[in-house]
Short mmCIF file of C-alpha atoms and ligand atoms in Angstrom, two decimals:
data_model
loop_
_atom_site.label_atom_id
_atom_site.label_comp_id
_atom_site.label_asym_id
_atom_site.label_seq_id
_atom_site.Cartn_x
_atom_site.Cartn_y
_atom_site.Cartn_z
CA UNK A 1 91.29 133.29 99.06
CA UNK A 2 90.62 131.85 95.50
CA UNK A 3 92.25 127.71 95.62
CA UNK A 4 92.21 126.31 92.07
CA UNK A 5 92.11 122.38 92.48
CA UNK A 6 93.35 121.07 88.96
CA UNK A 7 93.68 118.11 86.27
CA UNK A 8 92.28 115.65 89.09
CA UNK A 9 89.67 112.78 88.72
CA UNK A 10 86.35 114.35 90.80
CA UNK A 11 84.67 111.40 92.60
CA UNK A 12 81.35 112.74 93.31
CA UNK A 13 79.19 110.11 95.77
CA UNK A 14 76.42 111.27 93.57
CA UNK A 15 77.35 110.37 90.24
CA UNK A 16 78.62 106.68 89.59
CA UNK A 17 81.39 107.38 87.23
CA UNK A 18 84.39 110.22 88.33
CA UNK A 19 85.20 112.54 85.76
CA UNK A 20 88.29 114.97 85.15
CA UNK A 21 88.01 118.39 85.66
CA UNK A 22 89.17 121.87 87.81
CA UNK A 23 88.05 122.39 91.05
CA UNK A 24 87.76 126.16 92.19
CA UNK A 25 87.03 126.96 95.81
CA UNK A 26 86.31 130.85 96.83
CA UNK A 27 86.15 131.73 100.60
CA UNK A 28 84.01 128.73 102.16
CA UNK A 29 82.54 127.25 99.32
CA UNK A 30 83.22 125.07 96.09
CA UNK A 31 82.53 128.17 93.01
CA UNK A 32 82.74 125.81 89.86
CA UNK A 33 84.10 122.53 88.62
CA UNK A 34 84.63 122.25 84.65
CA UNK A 35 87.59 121.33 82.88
CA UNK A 36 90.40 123.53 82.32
CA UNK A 37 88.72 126.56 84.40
CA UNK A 38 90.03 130.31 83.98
CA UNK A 39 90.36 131.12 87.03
CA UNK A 40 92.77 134.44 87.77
CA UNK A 41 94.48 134.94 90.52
CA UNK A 42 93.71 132.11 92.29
CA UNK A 43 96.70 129.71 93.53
CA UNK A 44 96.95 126.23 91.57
CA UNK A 45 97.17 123.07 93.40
CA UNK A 46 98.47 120.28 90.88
CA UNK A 47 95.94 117.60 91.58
CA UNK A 48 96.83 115.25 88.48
CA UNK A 49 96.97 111.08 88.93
CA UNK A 50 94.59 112.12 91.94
CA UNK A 51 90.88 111.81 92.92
CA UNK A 52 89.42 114.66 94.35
CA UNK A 53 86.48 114.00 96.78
CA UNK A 54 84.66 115.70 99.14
CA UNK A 55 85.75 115.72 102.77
CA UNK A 56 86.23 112.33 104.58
CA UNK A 57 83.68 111.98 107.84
CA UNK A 58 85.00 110.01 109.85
CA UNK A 59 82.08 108.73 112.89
CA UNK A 60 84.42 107.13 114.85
CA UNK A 61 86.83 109.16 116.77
CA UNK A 62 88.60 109.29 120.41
CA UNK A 63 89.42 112.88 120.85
CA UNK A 64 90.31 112.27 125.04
CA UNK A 65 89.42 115.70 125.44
CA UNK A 66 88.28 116.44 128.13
CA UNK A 67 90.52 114.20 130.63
CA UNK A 68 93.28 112.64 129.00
CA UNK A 69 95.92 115.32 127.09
CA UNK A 70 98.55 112.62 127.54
CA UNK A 71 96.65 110.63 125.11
CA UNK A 72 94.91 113.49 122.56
CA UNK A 73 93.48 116.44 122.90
CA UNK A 74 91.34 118.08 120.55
CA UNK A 75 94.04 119.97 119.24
CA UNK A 76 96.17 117.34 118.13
CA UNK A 77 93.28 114.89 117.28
CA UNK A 78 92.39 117.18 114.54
CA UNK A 79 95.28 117.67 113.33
CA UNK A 80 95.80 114.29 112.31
CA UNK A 81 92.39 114.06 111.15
CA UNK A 82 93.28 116.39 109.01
CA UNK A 83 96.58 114.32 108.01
CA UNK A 84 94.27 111.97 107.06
CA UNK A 85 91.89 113.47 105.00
CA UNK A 86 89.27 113.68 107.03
CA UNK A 87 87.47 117.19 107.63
CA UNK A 88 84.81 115.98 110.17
CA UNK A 89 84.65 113.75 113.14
CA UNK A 90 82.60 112.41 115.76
CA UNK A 91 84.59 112.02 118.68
CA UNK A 92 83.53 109.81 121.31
CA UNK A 93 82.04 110.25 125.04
CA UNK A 94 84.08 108.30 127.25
CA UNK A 95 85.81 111.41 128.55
CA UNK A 96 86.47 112.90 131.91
CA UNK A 97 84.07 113.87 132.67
CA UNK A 98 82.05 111.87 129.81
CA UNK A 99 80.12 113.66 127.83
CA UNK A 100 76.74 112.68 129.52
CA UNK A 101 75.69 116.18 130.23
CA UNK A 102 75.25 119.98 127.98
CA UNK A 103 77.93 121.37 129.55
CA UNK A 104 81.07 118.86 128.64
CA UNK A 105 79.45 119.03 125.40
CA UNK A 106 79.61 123.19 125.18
CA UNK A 107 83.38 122.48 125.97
CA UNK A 108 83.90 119.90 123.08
CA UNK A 109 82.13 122.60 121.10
CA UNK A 110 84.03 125.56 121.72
CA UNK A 111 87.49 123.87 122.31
CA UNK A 112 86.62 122.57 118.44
CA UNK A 113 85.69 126.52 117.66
CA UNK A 114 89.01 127.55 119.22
CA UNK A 115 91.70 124.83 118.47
CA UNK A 116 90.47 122.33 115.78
CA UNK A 117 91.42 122.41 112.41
CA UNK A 118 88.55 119.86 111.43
CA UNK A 119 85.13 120.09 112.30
CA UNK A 120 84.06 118.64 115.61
CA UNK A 121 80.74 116.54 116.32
CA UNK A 122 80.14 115.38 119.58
CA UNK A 123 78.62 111.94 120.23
CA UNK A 124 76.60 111.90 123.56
CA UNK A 125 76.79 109.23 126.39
CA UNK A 126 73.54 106.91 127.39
CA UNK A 127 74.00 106.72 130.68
CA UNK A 128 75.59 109.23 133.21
CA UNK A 129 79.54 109.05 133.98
CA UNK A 130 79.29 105.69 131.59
CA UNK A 131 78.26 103.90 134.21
CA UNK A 132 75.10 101.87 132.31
CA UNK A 133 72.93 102.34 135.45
CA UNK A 134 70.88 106.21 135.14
CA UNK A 135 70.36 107.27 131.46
CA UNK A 136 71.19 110.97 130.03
CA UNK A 137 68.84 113.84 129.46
CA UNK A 138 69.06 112.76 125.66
CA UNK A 139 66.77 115.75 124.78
CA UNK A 140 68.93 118.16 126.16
CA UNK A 141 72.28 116.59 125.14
CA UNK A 142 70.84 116.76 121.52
CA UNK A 143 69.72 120.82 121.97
CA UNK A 144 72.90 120.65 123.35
CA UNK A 145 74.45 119.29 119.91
CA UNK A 146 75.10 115.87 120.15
CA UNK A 147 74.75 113.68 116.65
CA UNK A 148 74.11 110.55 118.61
CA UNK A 149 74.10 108.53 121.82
CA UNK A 150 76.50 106.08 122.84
CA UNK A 151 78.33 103.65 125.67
CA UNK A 152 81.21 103.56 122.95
CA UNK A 153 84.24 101.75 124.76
CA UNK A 154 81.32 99.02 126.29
CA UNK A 155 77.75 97.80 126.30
CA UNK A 156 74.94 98.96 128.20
CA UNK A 157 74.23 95.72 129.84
CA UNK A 158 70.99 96.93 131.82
CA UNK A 159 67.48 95.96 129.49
CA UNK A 160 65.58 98.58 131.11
CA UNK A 161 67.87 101.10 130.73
CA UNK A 162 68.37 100.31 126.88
CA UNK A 163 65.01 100.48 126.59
CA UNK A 164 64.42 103.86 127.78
CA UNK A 165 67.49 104.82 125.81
CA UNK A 166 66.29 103.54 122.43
CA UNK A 167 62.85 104.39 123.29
CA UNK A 168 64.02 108.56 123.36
CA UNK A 169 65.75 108.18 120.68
CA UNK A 170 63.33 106.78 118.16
CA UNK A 171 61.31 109.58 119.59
CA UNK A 172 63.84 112.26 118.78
CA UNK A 173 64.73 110.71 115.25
CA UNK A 174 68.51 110.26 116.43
CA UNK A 175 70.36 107.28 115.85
CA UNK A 176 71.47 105.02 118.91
CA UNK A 177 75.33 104.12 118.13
CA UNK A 178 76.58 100.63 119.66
CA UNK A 179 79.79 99.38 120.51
CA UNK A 180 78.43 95.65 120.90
CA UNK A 181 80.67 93.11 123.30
CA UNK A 182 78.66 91.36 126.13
CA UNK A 183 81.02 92.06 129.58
CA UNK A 184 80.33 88.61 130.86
CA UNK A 185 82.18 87.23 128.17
CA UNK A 186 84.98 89.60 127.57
CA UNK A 187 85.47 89.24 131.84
CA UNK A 188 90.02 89.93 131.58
CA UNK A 189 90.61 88.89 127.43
CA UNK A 190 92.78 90.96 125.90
CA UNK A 191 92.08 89.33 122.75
CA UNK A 192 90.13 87.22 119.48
CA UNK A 193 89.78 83.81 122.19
CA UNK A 194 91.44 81.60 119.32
CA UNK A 195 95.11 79.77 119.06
CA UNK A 196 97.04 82.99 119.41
CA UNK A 197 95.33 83.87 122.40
CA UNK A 198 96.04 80.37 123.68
CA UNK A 199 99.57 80.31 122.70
CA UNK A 200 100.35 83.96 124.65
CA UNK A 201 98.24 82.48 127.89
CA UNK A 202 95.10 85.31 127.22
CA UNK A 203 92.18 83.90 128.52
CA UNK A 204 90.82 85.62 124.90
CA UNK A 205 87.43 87.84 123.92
CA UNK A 206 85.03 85.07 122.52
CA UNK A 207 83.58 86.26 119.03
CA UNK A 208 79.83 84.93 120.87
CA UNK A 209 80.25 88.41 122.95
CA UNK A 210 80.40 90.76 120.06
CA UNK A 211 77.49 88.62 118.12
CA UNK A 212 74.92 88.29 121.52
CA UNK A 213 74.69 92.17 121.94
CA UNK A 214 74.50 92.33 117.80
CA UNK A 215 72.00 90.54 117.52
CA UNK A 216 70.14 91.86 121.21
CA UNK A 217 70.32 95.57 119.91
CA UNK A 218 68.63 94.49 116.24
CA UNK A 219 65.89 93.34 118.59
CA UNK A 220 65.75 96.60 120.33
CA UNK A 221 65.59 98.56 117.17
CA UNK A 222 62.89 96.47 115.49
CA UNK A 223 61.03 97.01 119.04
CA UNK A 224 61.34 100.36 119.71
CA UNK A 225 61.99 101.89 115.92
CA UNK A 226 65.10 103.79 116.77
CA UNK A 227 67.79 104.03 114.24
CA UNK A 228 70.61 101.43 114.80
CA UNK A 229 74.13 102.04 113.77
CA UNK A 230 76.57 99.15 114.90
CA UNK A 231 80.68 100.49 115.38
CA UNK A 232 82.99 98.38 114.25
CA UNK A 233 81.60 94.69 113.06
CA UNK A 234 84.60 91.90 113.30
CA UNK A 235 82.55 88.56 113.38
CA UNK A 236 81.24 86.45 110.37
CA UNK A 237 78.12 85.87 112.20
CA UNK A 238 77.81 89.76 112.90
CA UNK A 239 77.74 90.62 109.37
CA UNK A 240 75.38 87.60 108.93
CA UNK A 241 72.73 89.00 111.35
CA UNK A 242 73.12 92.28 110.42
CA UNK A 243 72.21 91.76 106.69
CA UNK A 244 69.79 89.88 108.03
CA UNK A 245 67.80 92.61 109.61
CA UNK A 246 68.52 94.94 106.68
CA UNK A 247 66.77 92.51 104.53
CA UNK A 248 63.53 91.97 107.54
CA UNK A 249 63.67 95.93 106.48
CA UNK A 250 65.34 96.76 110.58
CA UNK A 251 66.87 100.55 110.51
CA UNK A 252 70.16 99.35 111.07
CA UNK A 253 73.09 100.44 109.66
CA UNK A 254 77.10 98.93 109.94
CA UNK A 255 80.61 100.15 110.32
CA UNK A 256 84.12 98.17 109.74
CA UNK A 257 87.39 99.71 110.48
CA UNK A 258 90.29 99.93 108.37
CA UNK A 259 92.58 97.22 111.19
CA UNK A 260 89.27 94.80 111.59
CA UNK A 261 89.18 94.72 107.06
CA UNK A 262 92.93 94.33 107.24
CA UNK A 263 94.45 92.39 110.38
CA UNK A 264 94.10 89.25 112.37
CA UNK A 265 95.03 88.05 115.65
CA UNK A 266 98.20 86.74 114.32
CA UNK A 267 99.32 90.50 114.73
CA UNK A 268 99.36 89.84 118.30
CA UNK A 269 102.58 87.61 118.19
CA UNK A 270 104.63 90.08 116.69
CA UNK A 271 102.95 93.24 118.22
CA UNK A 272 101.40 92.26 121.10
CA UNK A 273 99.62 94.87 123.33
CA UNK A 274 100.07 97.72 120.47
CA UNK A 275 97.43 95.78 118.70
CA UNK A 276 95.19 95.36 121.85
CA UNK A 277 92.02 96.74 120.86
CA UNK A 278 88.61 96.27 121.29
CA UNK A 279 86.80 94.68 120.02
CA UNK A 280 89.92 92.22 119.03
CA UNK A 281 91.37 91.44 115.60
CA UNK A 282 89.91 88.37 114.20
CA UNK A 283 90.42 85.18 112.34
CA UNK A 284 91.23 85.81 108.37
CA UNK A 285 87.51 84.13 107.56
CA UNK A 286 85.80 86.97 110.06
CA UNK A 287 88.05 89.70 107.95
CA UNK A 288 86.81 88.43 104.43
CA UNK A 289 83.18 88.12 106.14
CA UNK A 290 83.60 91.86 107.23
CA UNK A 291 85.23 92.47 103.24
CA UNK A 292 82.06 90.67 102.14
CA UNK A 293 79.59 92.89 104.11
CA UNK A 294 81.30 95.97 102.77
CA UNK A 295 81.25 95.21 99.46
CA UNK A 296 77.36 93.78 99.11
CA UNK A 297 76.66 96.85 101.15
CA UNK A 298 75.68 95.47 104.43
CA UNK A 299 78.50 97.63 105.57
CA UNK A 300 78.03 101.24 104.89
CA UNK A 301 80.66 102.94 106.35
CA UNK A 302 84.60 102.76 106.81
CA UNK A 303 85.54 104.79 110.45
CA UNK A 304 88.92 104.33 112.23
CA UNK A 305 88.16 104.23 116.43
CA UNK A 306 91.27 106.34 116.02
CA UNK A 307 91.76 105.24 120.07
CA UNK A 308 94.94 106.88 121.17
CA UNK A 309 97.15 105.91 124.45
CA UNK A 310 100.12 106.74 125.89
CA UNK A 311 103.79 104.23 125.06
CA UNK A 312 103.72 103.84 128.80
CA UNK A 313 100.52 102.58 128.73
CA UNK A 314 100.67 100.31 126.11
CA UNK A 315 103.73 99.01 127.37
CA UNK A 316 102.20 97.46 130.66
CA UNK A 317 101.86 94.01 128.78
CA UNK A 318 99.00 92.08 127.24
CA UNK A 319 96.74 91.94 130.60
CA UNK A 320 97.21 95.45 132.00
CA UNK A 321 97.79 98.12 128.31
CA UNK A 322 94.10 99.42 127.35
CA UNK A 323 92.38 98.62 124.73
CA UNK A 324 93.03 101.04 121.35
CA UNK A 325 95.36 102.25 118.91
CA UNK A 326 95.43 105.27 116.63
CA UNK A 327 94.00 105.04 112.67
CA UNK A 328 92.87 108.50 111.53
CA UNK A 329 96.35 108.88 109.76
CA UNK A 330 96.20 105.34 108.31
CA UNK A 331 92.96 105.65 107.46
CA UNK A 332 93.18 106.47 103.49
CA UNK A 333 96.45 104.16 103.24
CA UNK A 334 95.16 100.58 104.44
CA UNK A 335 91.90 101.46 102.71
CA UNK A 336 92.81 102.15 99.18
CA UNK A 337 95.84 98.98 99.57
CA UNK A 338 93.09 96.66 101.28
CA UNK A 339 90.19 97.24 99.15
CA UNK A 340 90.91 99.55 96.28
CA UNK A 341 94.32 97.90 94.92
CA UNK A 342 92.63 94.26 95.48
CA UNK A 343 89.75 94.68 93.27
CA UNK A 344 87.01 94.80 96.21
CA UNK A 345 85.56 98.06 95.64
CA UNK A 346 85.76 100.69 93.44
CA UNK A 347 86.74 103.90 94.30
CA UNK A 348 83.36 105.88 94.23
CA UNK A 349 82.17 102.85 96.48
CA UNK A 350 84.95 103.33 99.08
CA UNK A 351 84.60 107.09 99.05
CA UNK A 352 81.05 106.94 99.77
CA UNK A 353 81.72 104.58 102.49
CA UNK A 354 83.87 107.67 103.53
CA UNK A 355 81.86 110.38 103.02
CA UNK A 356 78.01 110.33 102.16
CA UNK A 357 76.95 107.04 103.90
CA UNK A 358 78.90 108.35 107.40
CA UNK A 359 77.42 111.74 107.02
CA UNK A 360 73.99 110.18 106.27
CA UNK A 361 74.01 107.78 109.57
CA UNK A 362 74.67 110.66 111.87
CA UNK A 363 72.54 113.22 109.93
CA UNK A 364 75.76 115.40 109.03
CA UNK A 365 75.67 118.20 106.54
CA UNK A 366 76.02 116.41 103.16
CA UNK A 367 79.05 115.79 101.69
CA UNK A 368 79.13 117.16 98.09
CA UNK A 369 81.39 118.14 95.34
CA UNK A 370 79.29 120.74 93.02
CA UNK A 371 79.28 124.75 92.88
CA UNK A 372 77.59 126.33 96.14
CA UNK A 373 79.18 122.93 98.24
CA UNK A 374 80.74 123.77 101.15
CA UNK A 375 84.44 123.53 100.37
CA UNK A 376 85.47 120.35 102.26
CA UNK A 377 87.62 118.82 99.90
CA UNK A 378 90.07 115.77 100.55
CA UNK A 379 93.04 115.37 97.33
CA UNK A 380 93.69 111.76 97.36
CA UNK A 381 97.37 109.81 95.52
CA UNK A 382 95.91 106.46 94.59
CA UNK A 383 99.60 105.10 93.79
CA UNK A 384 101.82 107.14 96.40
CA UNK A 385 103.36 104.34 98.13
CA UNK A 386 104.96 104.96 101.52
CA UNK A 387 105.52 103.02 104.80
CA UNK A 388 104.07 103.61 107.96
CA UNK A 389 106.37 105.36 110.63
CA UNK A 390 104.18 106.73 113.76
CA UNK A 391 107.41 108.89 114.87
CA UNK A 392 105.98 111.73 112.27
CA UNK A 393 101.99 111.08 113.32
CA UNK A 394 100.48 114.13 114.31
CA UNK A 395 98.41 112.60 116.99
CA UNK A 396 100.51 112.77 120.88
CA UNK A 397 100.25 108.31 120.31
CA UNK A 398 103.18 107.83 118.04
CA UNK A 399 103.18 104.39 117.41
CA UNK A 400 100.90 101.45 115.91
CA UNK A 401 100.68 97.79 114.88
CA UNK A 402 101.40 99.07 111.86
CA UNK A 403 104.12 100.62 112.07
CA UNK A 404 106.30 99.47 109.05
CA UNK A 405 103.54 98.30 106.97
CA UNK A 406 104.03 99.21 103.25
CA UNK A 407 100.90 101.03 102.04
CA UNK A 408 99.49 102.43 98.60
CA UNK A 409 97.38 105.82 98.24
CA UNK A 410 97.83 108.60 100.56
CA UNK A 411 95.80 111.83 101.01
CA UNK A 412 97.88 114.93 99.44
CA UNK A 413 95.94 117.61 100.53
CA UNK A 414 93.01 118.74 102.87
CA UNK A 415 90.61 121.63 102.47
CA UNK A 416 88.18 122.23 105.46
CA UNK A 417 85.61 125.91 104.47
CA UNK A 418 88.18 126.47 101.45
CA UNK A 419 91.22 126.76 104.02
CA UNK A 420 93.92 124.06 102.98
CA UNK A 421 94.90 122.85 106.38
CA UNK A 422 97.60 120.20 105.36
CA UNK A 423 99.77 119.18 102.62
CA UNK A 424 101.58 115.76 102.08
CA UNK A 425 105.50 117.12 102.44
CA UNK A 426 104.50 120.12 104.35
CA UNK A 427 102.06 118.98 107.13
CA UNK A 428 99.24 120.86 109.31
CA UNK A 429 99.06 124.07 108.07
CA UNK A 430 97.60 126.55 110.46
ZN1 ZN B 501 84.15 100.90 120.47
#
């Protein structure tokens, strides 16, 4: 299969300027980029007005599989990866059962072989069954294949534990990835603890719990030397202590999400439990502090804790609906309108944020757009403008706080190996 990829503007994380030209992919791999390429037989994707960049990575990723098919599967979790431009995840542990031991992670592995249309990387659990008591067998989960070890969905709250945990893996030269909220101070919020939490009678999610186990599992990198990489930052004083230990030269490294860059707590009035999520939506100074740490680079990476539930389940009210909501297929969308359109970054910044710096973190295959790449290759609209309607998602969670929400650039096509596996107008192609 010969895929000629042409007129579009290539965005290449290793050069700092884009540049126009053909993009020919051949079986697997990326054959030549030049302008204007003669290239017979193959068929000719129109890829003008667009950027074409490699394959989005996104690190953050609920697959529910195994456990919860009501939710996702990893089936339909790829597939709208896929909508969304992205061509590799890591999907997350807490699973049933988590995946805390070589076997769940074989079955992540070859359910991905089997049914995935995106490629699949498993993140391991720290502690058996999630329960932050008896750490994993990280040497095995890692000859297993896991990229990384995580509570994801908590804290480990134990010391001890967290220091055998970052202890193996400084020694096995993995990263340690950290959801960061202290439990004693999240106790039954729902929510940013802040005037919209007061007004809807939430006894809130102090931004003190998120910024404690910040600043607690710097400490534990600088002890131990493992590599640090903190999910989703929402606080001002986050971002402050984080590019604080950057600069004390800490191997630390920083993800925002497209809703924490985007939304605030106000969302909550009109949306209420569809924009439960943890941890919460912020005040509109912790979302510029979080634009601010992605743009002086404190933030490397844009992921989406794509976090899917059931309607039912999100419509149990404010106390009771989990915490989550879906974001692989808004991913491209809120980025390009939130940063792109606003001046913030500039589009090879954002894609490596996408791409590269994600990859890098989790020691992925590299993401690159030359001859001999693999042919992971995400065709981005900078100026298709469309609203947000969860009814034609392709994840099983069909709805979203932002549902509605006018948005600007869209991905147009996906290539994972040289296979286009969806098209905007056409969907998943299989
Ligand atoms: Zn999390």
């Amino acid at each position: 299969m010969r895929i000629c990829i042409r007129g579009g503007w290539v965005v290449d994380p290793k050069r700092a300027q884009g540049y126009q030209a053909d993009v020919l992919l051949e079986g697997d791999r990326i054959t030549a980029i030049a302008p204007d390429l003669d290239a017979p037989g193959a068929a000719d994707v129109d890829a003008r007005g667009c950027y074409v960049t490699p394959g989005l990575v996104d690190i953050h990723v609920h697959l529910r599989d195994p456990g919860f098919p009501d939710k996702e599967t990893i089936a339909s979790g790829s597939r709208a990866a896929a909508a969304g431009g992205v061509t590799s995840v890591v999907c997350m542990p807490n699973t049933r059962p988590a995946i805390d031991h070589p076997d769940v992670v074989r079955y992540v592995k070859e359910t991905a072989a089997a049914a995935s249309v995106v490629r699949v990387y498993p993140a391991g659990a720290m502690t058996k069954g999630q329960q932050g008591t008896e750490m994993t067998d990280f040497r095995a989960l890692a000859e297993a294949g896991v990229v990384t070890f995580t509570e994801d969905g908590k804290s480990v709250m134990d010391p001890l534990v967290l220091m055998q945990a970052f202890t193996a893996a400084a020694e096995l030269g993995m990263p340690i990835t950290s959801h960061c909220e202290d439990h004693h101070l999240v106790r039954t919020g729902a929510m940013h603890r802040g005037w919209v939490s007061e007004r809807l009678g939430d006894p809130g999610i102090p931004a003190l719990a998120e910024d404690l186990i910040v600043a607690r599992d710097i400490l534990f990198a600088q002890h131990t030397g493992a590599r640090l990489h903190i999910q989703h930052v929402t606080t001002e004083s986050a971002v402050q202590l984080i590019r604080e230990a950057k600069a004390r030269g800490v191997k630390v490294t920083a993800e925002a999400t497209p809703h924490h860059f985007s939304l605030t707590h106000e969302v909550l009035l009109e949306h209420g439990a569809l924009a439960k999520v943890n941890p919460p939506l912020r005040t509109q100074r912790d979302v510029d502090a979080v634009v601010a740490g992605l743009m002086d680079g404190t933030i490397d990476a844009i992921a989406t804790d794509h976090a899917p539930h059931t309607w039912e389940e999100k419509q149990q009210g404010l106390a009771a609906a989990p915490f989550g909501f879906v974001g692989l297929e808004t991913l491209v969308g809120v980025t390009f309108t939130h940063l792109v359109h606003t001046g913030k970054l500039s589009v090879p910044e954002v894609i490596a944020k996408l791409t590269v710096n994600p990859a890098r973190i989790m020691g992925l295959p590299e993401p690159r757009l030359e001859a001999g790449a693999v042919a992971d290759v995400t065709v981005i609209d900078p100026n298709l403008e469309w609203v947000v309607d969860p009814t034609s998602f392709e994840t099983r969670a069909k709805h979203s706080p932002m549902a509605g929400m006018r948005l600007r650039g869209k991905p147009v096509y996906t290539f994972v190996g040289g296979r286009m596996v969806y098209a905007h107008g056409r969907g998943i192609l299989s």
